[in-house]
Every structure is written in C-alpha cells, then in structure tokens.
C-alpha cells in the first residue's frame, strides 16, 4: 500500500473518525482506524459497532492494500505537520509498520491486520430522500439539547425523527424531551420522506452528523430503516458515509403538548429577554435547580430570583402584554435560557397555559416551524 494525499484532506477525515473510535473498547480492533486503497480511491473507516463512518478522500495511489492503525496517534501526527503539506504512506519491508513521511518528518506506526476489522454493511432501507444541510442542521440544533440524560429513560435519550401529516401538509419533524421541557422542529417533507420509518437517533449520532454537515453546501442523502440510519455527506473534496443503529425503543406520545394554547401572549425582544434571564439567574447559579420568577403586568415583565445563601436579584423589561390581568410563573432559568439561545428570530412569544396542564410555551414570532414547552416550577 503506497499513497500520498494532502494533510488538510486527511486531517479532516481522520478527525471525524476518531470521534467514533472507542479507546476503552475491550476489542483492540475497535481502537483502530482502517486505511484502504483501491481503484475507487482512498478510504478511512472507524466504528464502535453502533456507529460507523466511511470517508473517501482524494489521493495519489501507487499500490493497493489495507491496514489498521491507531487513529488517535495518526490524528496527533497530522495536527503537528505544517499546513499545506503533502503526506506519504507506505509499509515497511516486514509490513508491520506504516511509514508516514512529510517533508523532513518521518514516523513509523505499528499496524494491525485489517482482516478482522468489522465491515460497515450498508443495509436495505425503507426510505431515502435528499435534504438541505441547512434544514437538517437546524432540525438537529433546535432539539438535541432537550434530550434526556437519564439512563433509565432510554427511549427519550435521543431525537425522535419522523414524518407527520398536518393541516399544512406532509412534514418531517424532530422532537426531544427530558420531561421538564420539550423541543419540536418541523419542515416540509422532502420528496421520498413521506411515510418514513419513525426512528430515535442517539445523541452521539446527531452530534456527529451535525459536525459532518457544517462544511458542506450539497444536499444530504438520508436513508432509513427501523433499525438503522445512513447519512451521505459530500463536500468539495471528500465524501462521508455515516451509519448508525437507531435506539431500539418506542418514543412516548407527545402530541398533546403541542396542542396546548393560551389566549394571552407575552411578546418580547428575544435577546433582551434572554440576557435578562441570564443576569437574574446569577444568584441561583449554584443551586441544584435554577429557579427564577416571572411576573407580568401592563406591558412590563419583572424577573426575580432569591437564594438564601447568596442574595437576590431582579430586573424589569418592557414586553407586549395588552391585558388587564397579571400573571406569575416560576421556571428553571437554565432551561429557558437554552431555549431562547436556539431561537434566531428577533422576538419570541411566551404563553402560560391554565388548568391542570399548566405549561410555558415558547415560540419564535413569525416562525411556525419551532415550538418549545417548558414545565413551570413550584417555589
């Protein structure tokens, strides 16, 4: 196996691979990065048996072959090489070491036989469609932070990715919740996505896919079955195929939360409201639950927080609340702040529902694609 490639191409691909490699795996082969050359090009592969990635990058290839090396070691070597440099690879005479040289630098890396490396099998899928990277990234970013970190809530530990039929037509939707808050984002369903399998994507899956699509302007190919999902991402020089097992569970019913409404709406400048919450919450930042109180009356909102050990804080801001009555609610300031940070619109609508199912609904103004539900707190 003899080939050469550019540091920038290789570093980017190895960087994506090492995020998949499980250094703590009891199987030595899973600690490795597989490098393979063929008539089709240079390929890098990594897997932890739940997630896998296959990278195709441009290279000048003189001899075909495959080998496994420490991905983390190769990544550290590449980071130290000068930018813009070319990197050359070949076996030593005994085929026990991979020789890496660039300029006046030369490294010998221990190898493992690639014969036992798990093959990344591309499954039969029930649904395949194309989606813009901007839409997919927004659907991930708008919801993933609300996924549960409670290991006992396995079915809520990822993003629920599915299609729905609404009064406005077919949509694809992502939902995430930790039972304290819920995030929902939907877009018009791309051709081929209607009736797609309803799947739960793990947090690691959506995190890595989100990073993969940051640098591409090309549409992403998404393929789904009930068991697996595959994303094919292309940029100007490389191609990445990311395959992941779906979480094997049923997502709980959430639709009733999206139907909650209130006749009274607080409209506020998003940035001003968010920064006010952030400032007031300083005095309760060390508390287990960062509770602050919101009191709204006559187009004015007062936010306050009290800590027995630290002190208190309050701040007032102008809002649009053209009603005669006053409302008061307490909520987790960190959860509220994280929600408003994901909204890009200038203004937000905040609604507090009445009755036994009292909730705080947060929406961007003039954007029906996103909705957040936050549970109030007792003080």
CSV table of C-alpha atoms in Angstrom, one decimal:
chain,number,residue,atom,x,y,z
A,1,UNK,CA,0.0,0.0,0.0
A,2,UNK,CA,1.6,3.2,-1.2
A,3,UNK,CA,-0.2,6.6,-1.5
A,4,UNK,CA,0.1,10.3,-0.9
A,5,UNK,CA,-2.5,12.9,0.0
A,6,UNK,CA,-2.8,16.4,1.3
A,7,UNK,CA,-2.7,17.0,5.1
A,8,UNK,CA,-5.8,19.1,5.1
A,9,UNK,CA,-7.9,16.4,3.4
A,10,UNK,CA,-6.6,13.6,5.7
A,11,UNK,CA,-6.7,15.6,8.9
A,12,UNK,CA,-10.4,16.5,8.4
A,13,UNK,CA,-11.4,12.9,7.7
A,14,UNK,CA,-9.3,11.4,10.5
A,15,UNK,CA,-10.8,14.0,12.8
A,16,UNK,CA,-14.3,12.7,12.1
A,17,UNK,CA,-13.2,9.1,12.5
A,18,UNK,CA,-11.5,9.5,15.9
A,19,UNK,CA,-14.8,10.8,17.4
A,20,UNK,CA,-16.3,7.4,16.6
A,21,UNK,CA,-13.4,5.3,17.9
A,22,UNK,CA,-13.9,3.9,21.4
A,23,UNK,CA,-10.5,3.9,23.1
A,24,UNK,CA,-12.0,2.0,26.0
A,25,UNK,CA,-13.3,-0.9,23.9
A,26,UNK,CA,-12.1,-4.3,25.1
A,27,UNK,CA,-11.7,-5.3,21.4
A,28,UNK,CA,-8.3,-4.0,20.2
A,29,UNK,CA,-9.5,-3.8,16.6
A,30,UNK,CA,-12.2,-1.2,17.5
A,31,UNK,CA,-9.5,1.1,18.8
A,32,UNK,CA,-8.1,1.2,15.3
A,33,UNK,CA,-8.7,3.3,12.1
A,34,UNK,CA,-8.8,1.2,8.9
A,35,UNK,CA,-7.0,2.7,5.9
A,36,UNK,CA,-7.7,1.1,2.5
A,37,UNK,CA,-6.7,1.9,-1.1
A,38,UNK,CA,-8.4,0.6,-4.2
A,39,UNK,CA,-9.2,1.6,-7.8
A,40,UNK,CA,-12.0,3.7,-6.4
A,41,UNK,CA,-9.7,5.8,-4.1
A,42,UNK,CA,-8.5,6.2,-0.5
A,43,UNK,CA,-10.9,5.1,2.2
A,44,UNK,CA,-10.8,5.6,6.0
A,45,UNK,CA,-13.2,3.6,8.3
A,46,UNK,CA,-14.0,3.7,12.0
A,47,UNK,CA,-16.7,2.0,14.1
A,48,UNK,CA,-17.8,1.3,17.7
A,49,UNK,CA,-20.3,-1.3,16.4
A,50,UNK,CA,-23.2,1.1,17.0
A,51,UNK,CA,-21.9,4.0,14.8
A,52,UNK,CA,-19.6,3.8,11.8
A,53,UNK,CA,-18.1,6.2,9.3
A,54,UNK,CA,-16.5,5.7,5.9
A,55,UNK,CA,-14.6,8.6,4.4
A,56,UNK,CA,-13.5,8.8,0.8
A,57,UNK,CA,-10.7,11.4,0.1
A,58,UNK,CA,-8.6,12.3,-2.9
A,59,UNK,CA,-5.1,10.7,-3.1
A,60,UNK,CA,-2.4,9.6,-5.4
A,61,UNK,CA,-2.3,5.8,-5.2
A,62,UNK,CA,0.6,3.7,-6.3
A,63,UNK,CA,-0.2,0.4,-4.7
A,64,UNK,CA,-3.4,-1.1,-3.2
A,65,UNK,CA,-3.9,-2.6,0.2
A,66,UNK,CA,-5.4,-2.1,3.7
A,67,UNK,CA,-4.2,-1.8,7.2
A,68,UNK,CA,-5.4,-0.7,10.7
A,69,UNK,CA,-3.5,1.9,12.8
A,70,UNK,CA,-4.2,3.9,15.9
A,71,UNK,CA,-6.5,6.7,14.7
A,72,UNK,CA,-5.7,8.9,17.6
A,73,UNK,CA,-1.9,8.6,17.1
A,74,UNK,CA,-2.3,9.4,13.4
A,75,UNK,CA,-4.5,12.4,14.2
A,76,UNK,CA,-1.9,13.8,16.6
A,77,UNK,CA,0.8,13.4,14.0
A,78,UNK,CA,-1.2,15.1,11.3
A,79,UNK,CA,-2.0,18.1,13.6
A,80,UNK,CA,1.7,18.7,14.1
A,81,UNK,CA,2.6,18.7,10.4
A,82,UNK,CA,2.9,22.1,8.6
A,83,UNK,CA,-0.3,23.3,6.9
A,84,UNK,CA,-0.3,22.8,3.2
A,85,UNK,CA,2.0,19.8,3.3
A,86,UNK,CA,1.7,16.5,1.4
A,87,UNK,CA,1.8,13.3,3.4
A,88,UNK,CA,3.2,10.0,2.0
A,89,UNK,CA,2.3,6.5,3.3
A,90,UNK,CA,3.9,3.1,2.7
A,91,UNK,CA,4.5,-0.2,4.5
A,92,UNK,CA,8.0,-1.2,5.8
A,93,UNK,CA,9.5,-4.4,4.3
A,94,UNK,CA,8.0,-6.6,7.0
A,95,UNK,CA,4.6,-5.0,6.7
A,96,UNK,CA,4.5,-4.5,10.5
A,97,UNK,CA,4.8,-0.7,10.4
A,98,UNK,CA,3.2,2.1,8.4
A,99,UNK,CA,5.8,4.6,7.3
A,100,UNK,CA,4.4,8.2,7.3
A,101,UNK,CA,6.6,10.9,6.0
A,102,UNK,CA,6.1,14.6,5.1
A,103,UNK,CA,8.9,16.9,4.3
A,104,UNK,CA,11.7,16.2,6.7
A,105,UNK,CA,9.4,14.4,9.2
A,106,UNK,CA,9.2,10.6,9.3
A,107,UNK,CA,7.1,8.3,11.6
A,108,UNK,CA,6.7,4.6,11.9
A,109,UNK,CA,3.3,3.5,13.3
A,110,UNK,CA,2.5,0.0,14.5
A,111,UNK,CA,-0.1,-1.8,12.4
A,112,UNK,CA,-2.8,-4.4,12.8
A,113,UNK,CA,-4.2,-6.7,10.2
A,114,UNK,CA,-7.4,-5.3,8.7
A,115,UNK,CA,-8.9,-8.7,8.1
A,116,UNK,CA,-10.7,-8.6,11.5
A,117,UNK,CA,-12.0,-5.1,11.1
A,118,UNK,CA,-15.8,-5.0,11.1
A,119,UNK,CA,-17.3,-4.3,7.7
A,120,UNK,CA,-19.6,-1.4,7.5
A,121,UNK,CA,-22.6,-3.0,5.9
A,122,UNK,CA,-24.9,-0.7,4.1
A,123,UNK,CA,-28.4,-2.1,4.9
A,124,UNK,CA,-31.6,-2.2,2.8
A,125,UNK,CA,-33.5,0.9,3.6
A,126,UNK,CA,-37.3,1.7,3.6
A,127,UNK,CA,-36.9,5.3,2.8
A,128,UNK,CA,-34.3,7.5,1.1
A,129,UNK,CA,-34.5,11.3,0.5
A,130,UNK,CA,-32.4,14.4,0.0
A,131,UNK,CA,-32.4,17.3,2.4
A,132,UNK,CA,-30.5,20.5,2.5
A,133,UNK,CA,-27.7,20.7,5.1
A,134,UNK,CA,-29.2,24.0,6.5
A,135,UNK,CA,-32.5,22.3,7.2
A,136,UNK,CA,-31.0,19.2,8.7
A,137,UNK,CA,-28.6,21.2,10.9
A,138,UNK,CA,-31.5,23.4,12.1
A,139,UNK,CA,-33.6,20.4,13.0
A,140,UNK,CA,-30.8,18.9,15.0
A,141,UNK,CA,-29.6,22.0,16.8
A,142,UNK,CA,-33.2,23.1,17.6
A,143,UNK,CA,-34.0,20.0,19.5
A,144,UNK,CA,-31.0,17.8,20.6
A,145,UNK,CA,-30.3,19.9,23.8
A,146,UNK,CA,-33.6,18.8,25.2
A,147,UNK,CA,-32.9,15.1,25.0
A,148,UNK,CA,-32.9,13.2,28.3
A,149,UNK,CA,-29.6,12.4,30.1
A,150,UNK,CA,-31.4,10.0,32.4
A,151,UNK,CA,-30.1,6.5,31.6
A,152,UNK,CA,-33.4,4.9,32.8
A,153,UNK,CA,-35.3,6.9,30.1
A,154,UNK,CA,-33.7,5.1,27.3
A,155,UNK,CA,-36.4,5.9,24.8
A,156,UNK,CA,-36.0,9.6,25.4
A,157,UNK,CA,-32.2,9.7,25.2
A,158,UNK,CA,-32.2,10.9,21.6
A,159,UNK,CA,-34.1,12.7,18.9
A,160,UNK,CA,-37.4,11.4,17.6
A,161,UNK,CA,-37.1,11.8,13.8
A,162,UNK,CA,-40.3,11.1,11.9
A,163,UNK,CA,-42.9,12.3,9.4
A,164,UNK,CA,-46.3,13.7,10.2
A,165,UNK,CA,-49.4,14.8,8.3
A,166,UNK,CA,-50.7,18.2,9.4
A,167,UNK,CA,-53.3,20.7,8.1
A,168,UNK,CA,-50.4,22.4,6.2
A,169,UNK,CA,-49.4,19.1,4.5
A,170,UNK,CA,-46.7,16.5,5.0
A,171,UNK,CA,-43.9,17.4,7.4
A,172,UNK,CA,-40.7,15.9,8.8
A,173,UNK,CA,-40.2,16.5,12.4
A,174,UNK,CA,-37.6,16.2,15.2
A,175,UNK,CA,-38.7,16.1,18.8
A,176,UNK,CA,-36.7,15.8,22.0
A,177,UNK,CA,-37.7,15.9,25.7
A,178,UNK,CA,-36.4,15.2,29.2
A,179,UNK,CA,-39.9,15.5,30.7
A,180,UNK,CA,-39.0,19.0,32.0
A,181,UNK,CA,-39.0,20.6,28.6
A,182,UNK,CA,-39.9,19.6,25.0
A,183,UNK,CA,-38.5,20.9,21.7
A,184,UNK,CA,-40.2,20.4,18.3
A,185,UNK,CA,-38.9,21.5,14.9
A,186,UNK,CA,-40.6,20.6,11.6
A,187,UNK,CA,-40.1,21.4,7.9
A,188,UNK,CA,-42.0,20.5,4.7
A,189,UNK,CA,-41.3,16.8,3.9
A,190,UNK,CA,-38.8,16.3,1.1
A,191,UNK,CA,-39.7,14.1,-1.8
A,192,UNK,CA,-39.3,10.4,-0.7
A,193,UNK,CA,-39.6,11.1,3.1
A,194,UNK,CA,-43.4,10.7,3.3
A,195,UNK,CA,-44.2,7.7,5.5
A,196,UNK,CA,-40.5,7.2,6.5
A,197,UNK,CA,-39.9,4.9,9.5
A,198,UNK,CA,-40.3,6.6,12.9
A,199,UNK,CA,-36.8,6.4,14.5
A,200,UNK,CA,-35.0,7.6,17.6
A,201,UNK,CA,-31.5,8.8,16.8
A,202,UNK,CA,-28.9,8.7,19.6
A,203,UNK,CA,-27.4,11.9,20.9
A,204,UNK,CA,-23.9,10.8,19.6
A,205,UNK,CA,-25.4,10.2,16.1
A,206,UNK,CA,-27.0,13.6,15.8
A,207,UNK,CA,-23.9,15.3,17.3
A,208,UNK,CA,-21.5,13.8,14.8
A,209,UNK,CA,-23.8,14.2,11.9
A,210,UNK,CA,-24.2,17.9,12.9
A,211,UNK,CA,-20.4,18.3,12.7
A,212,UNK,CA,-20.2,16.5,9.4
A,213,UNK,CA,-22.6,18.8,7.6
A,214,UNK,CA,-21.2,22.0,8.9
A,215,UNK,CA,-18.8,22.4,5.9
A,216,UNK,CA,-21.0,21.3,3.0
A,217,UNK,CA,-23.4,23.1,0.8
A,218,UNK,CA,-24.5,19.9,-1.1
A,219,UNK,CA,-27.8,18.2,-0.2
A,220,UNK,CA,-27.5,15.3,2.3
A,221,UNK,CA,-28.8,11.8,1.3
A,222,UNK,CA,-30.7,10.3,4.2
A,223,UNK,CA,-31.7,6.6,4.2
A,224,UNK,CA,-33.7,5.0,7.0
A,225,UNK,CA,-35.0,1.7,8.2
A,226,UNK,CA,-36.5,0.9,11.6
A,227,UNK,CA,-33.0,-0.4,12.7
A,228,UNK,CA,-30.5,1.9,11.0
A,229,UNK,CA,-30.0,5.3,9.5
A,230,UNK,CA,-27.4,6.4,6.9
A,231,UNK,CA,-26.3,9.9,6.0
A,232,UNK,CA,-24.1,10.5,2.9
A,233,UNK,CA,-22.4,13.9,3.1
A,234,UNK,CA,-20.3,15.4,0.3
A,235,UNK,CA,-18.1,18.4,0.3
A,236,UNK,CA,-15.8,19.9,-2.4
A,237,UNK,CA,-13.2,17.2,-2.0
A,238,UNK,CA,-14.4,14.3,0.2
A,239,UNK,CA,-17.4,12.0,0.7
A,240,UNK,CA,-18.6,10.7,4.1
A,241,UNK,CA,-21.0,7.9,4.8
A,242,UNK,CA,-22.2,7.8,8.4
A,243,UNK,CA,-24.2,4.7,9.5
A,244,UNK,CA,-25.8,4.3,12.9
A,245,UNK,CA,-28.1,1.9,14.8
A,246,UNK,CA,-31.3,3.6,15.9
A,247,UNK,CA,-32.4,3.4,19.5
A,248,UNK,CA,-34.5,0.3,19.8
A,249,UNK,CA,-37.5,1.7,21.7
A,250,UNK,CA,-40.8,3.5,21.2
A,251,UNK,CA,-40.9,7.2,21.7
A,252,UNK,CA,-43.7,8.3,24.2
A,253,UNK,CA,-46.7,10.2,22.9
A,254,UNK,CA,-46.0,13.9,22.9
A,255,UNK,CA,-48.7,15.4,20.6
A,256,UNK,CA,-50.9,16.7,23.4
A,257,UNK,CA,-48.1,19.0,24.5
A,258,UNK,CA,-48.1,20.7,21.0
A,259,UNK,CA,-51.9,21.3,21.3
A,260,UNK,CA,-51.6,23.4,24.4
A,261,UNK,CA,-52.7,27.0,23.9
A,262,UNK,CA,-53.3,30.3,25.8
A,263,UNK,CA,-55.4,33.3,24.9
A,264,UNK,CA,-52.8,35.6,26.4
A,265,UNK,CA,-49.4,36.0,24.8
A,266,UNK,CA,-46.3,37.8,26.1
A,267,UNK,CA,-44.3,39.2,23.2
A,268,UNK,CA,-40.7,40.3,23.9
A,269,UNK,CA,-37.4,41.0,22.3
A,270,UNK,CA,-35.7,37.7,22.4
A,271,UNK,CA,-32.1,38.9,23.0
A,272,UNK,CA,-33.2,41.3,25.8
A,273,UNK,CA,-35.4,38.7,27.5
A,274,UNK,CA,-32.7,36.0,27.3
A,275,UNK,CA,-30.0,38.3,28.6
A,276,UNK,CA,-32.3,39.4,31.5
A,277,UNK,CA,-32.9,35.8,32.5
A,278,UNK,CA,-29.2,35.1,32.3
A,279,UNK,CA,-28.3,38.0,34.6
A,280,UNK,CA,-31.0,37.4,37.2
A,281,UNK,CA,-30.1,33.7,37.4
A,282,UNK,CA,-26.6,34.5,38.6
A,283,UNK,CA,-27.7,34.4,42.2
A,284,UNK,CA,-29.2,30.9,41.8
A,285,UNK,CA,-26.5,29.5,39.5
A,286,UNK,CA,-25.1,27.3,42.3
A,287,UNK,CA,-28.5,26.0,43.3
A,288,UNK,CA,-29.5,22.5,42.1
A,289,UNK,CA,-32.5,24.0,40.4
A,290,UNK,CA,-32.0,27.5,39.0
A,291,UNK,CA,-35.5,28.8,39.7
A,292,UNK,CA,-36.5,32.4,38.8
A,293,UNK,CA,-39.9,34.1,39.0
A,294,UNK,CA,-41.6,35.9,36.1
A,295,UNK,CA,-44.3,38.5,36.9
A,296,UNK,CA,-46.0,40.2,34.0
A,297,UNK,CA,-48.5,43.1,34.2
A,298,UNK,CA,-49.3,46.1,32.0
A,299,UNK,CA,-46.6,45.6,29.4
A,300,UNK,CA,-43.9,45.1,32.0
A,301,UNK,CA,-42.2,41.9,33.0
A,302,UNK,CA,-40.3,41.6,36.3
A,303,UNK,CA,-37.8,38.7,36.7
A,304,UNK,CA,-36.5,37.9,40.1
A,305,UNK,CA,-34.5,35.3,41.9
A,306,UNK,CA,-33.7,34.6,45.6
A,307,UNK,CA,-31.0,32.4,47.2
A,308,UNK,CA,-30.9,32.1,50.9
A,309,UNK,CA,-27.1,31.7,50.9
A,310,UNK,CA,-26.2,34.3,48.2
A,311,UNK,CA,-28.8,37.0,47.9
A,312,UNK,CA,-31.3,38.2,45.4
A,313,UNK,CA,-31.7,39.8,42.0
A,314,UNK,CA,-34.4,41.4,40.0
A,315,UNK,CA,-34.8,43.2,36.7
A,316,UNK,CA,-37.6,44.7,34.7
A,317,UNK,CA,-38.1,44.8,30.9
A,318,UNK,CA,-40.8,46.1,28.6
A,319,UNK,CA,-42.9,43.5,26.9
A,320,UNK,CA,-46.1,43.5,24.9
A,321,UNK,CA,-48.9,42.2,27.2
A,322,UNK,CA,-52.1,44.1,26.4
A,323,UNK,CA,-54.3,42.5,29.1
A,324,UNK,CA,-55.8,43.8,32.3
A,325,UNK,CA,-54.8,40.9,34.5
A,326,UNK,CA,-51.3,39.9,35.8
A,327,UNK,CA,-49.6,36.5,35.5
A,328,UNK,CA,-46.9,34.9,37.6
A,329,UNK,CA,-44.9,31.8,37.0
A,330,UNK,CA,-41.6,30.2,38.1
A,331,UNK,CA,-39.3,28.2,35.9
A,332,UNK,CA,-35.8,26.8,35.5
A,333,UNK,CA,-33.7,29.7,34.2
A,334,UNK,CA,-31.1,27.5,32.5
A,335,UNK,CA,-33.7,25.6,30.6
A,336,UNK,CA,-35.4,28.9,29.5
A,337,UNK,CA,-32.1,30.4,28.5
A,338,UNK,CA,-31.0,27.4,26.4
A,339,UNK,CA,-34.3,27.5,24.6
A,340,UNK,CA,-34.0,31.2,23.7
A,341,UNK,CA,-30.5,30.7,22.5
A,342,UNK,CA,-31.7,28.3,19.9
A,343,UNK,CA,-34.2,30.8,18.5
A,344,UNK,CA,-32.8,33.2,15.9
A,345,UNK,CA,-35.8,35.4,15.4
A,346,UNK,CA,-35.8,38.9,16.9
A,347,UNK,CA,-38.9,38.4,19.0
A,348,UNK,CA,-40.4,35.5,21.0
A,349,UNK,CA,-43.9,34.7,22.2
A,350,UNK,CA,-44.3,33.3,25.7
A,351,UNK,CA,-47.6,31.8,26.8
A,352,UNK,CA,-48.6,30.3,30.2
A,353,UNK,CA,-51.4,27.8,29.9
A,354,UNK,CA,-54.1,27.5,32.5
A,355,UNK,CA,-55.6,24.4,34.3
A,356,UNK,CA,-54.1,21.2,35.4
A,357,UNK,CA,-51.7,21.0,32.5
A,358,UNK,CA,-50.1,24.4,33.1
A,359,UNK,CA,-47.1,24.8,30.9
A,360,UNK,CA,-44.9,27.6,29.4
A,361,UNK,CA,-45.0,27.7,25.7
A,362,UNK,CA,-42.2,29.5,23.8
A,363,UNK,CA,-42.2,30.2,20.1
A,364,UNK,CA,-40.3,32.5,17.7
A,365,UNK,CA,-42.5,35.2,16.3
A,366,UNK,CA,-43.5,34.6,12.6
A,367,UNK,CA,-42.0,31.1,12.6
A,368,UNK,CA,-44.3,28.1,12.9
A,369,UNK,CA,-41.5,25.6,12.4
A,370,UNK,CA,-40.4,25.6,16.1
A,371,UNK,CA,-42.1,25.2,19.4
A,372,UNK,CA,-40.8,24.7,22.9
A,373,UNK,CA,-42.8,23.6,26.0
A,374,UNK,CA,-41.3,24.2,29.5
A,375,UNK,CA,-42.7,22.9,32.7
A,376,UNK,CA,-43.2,25.5,35.4
A,377,UNK,CA,-41.8,25.0,38.9
A,378,UNK,CA,-43.2,25.4,42.4
A,379,UNK,CA,-41.3,27.5,44.9
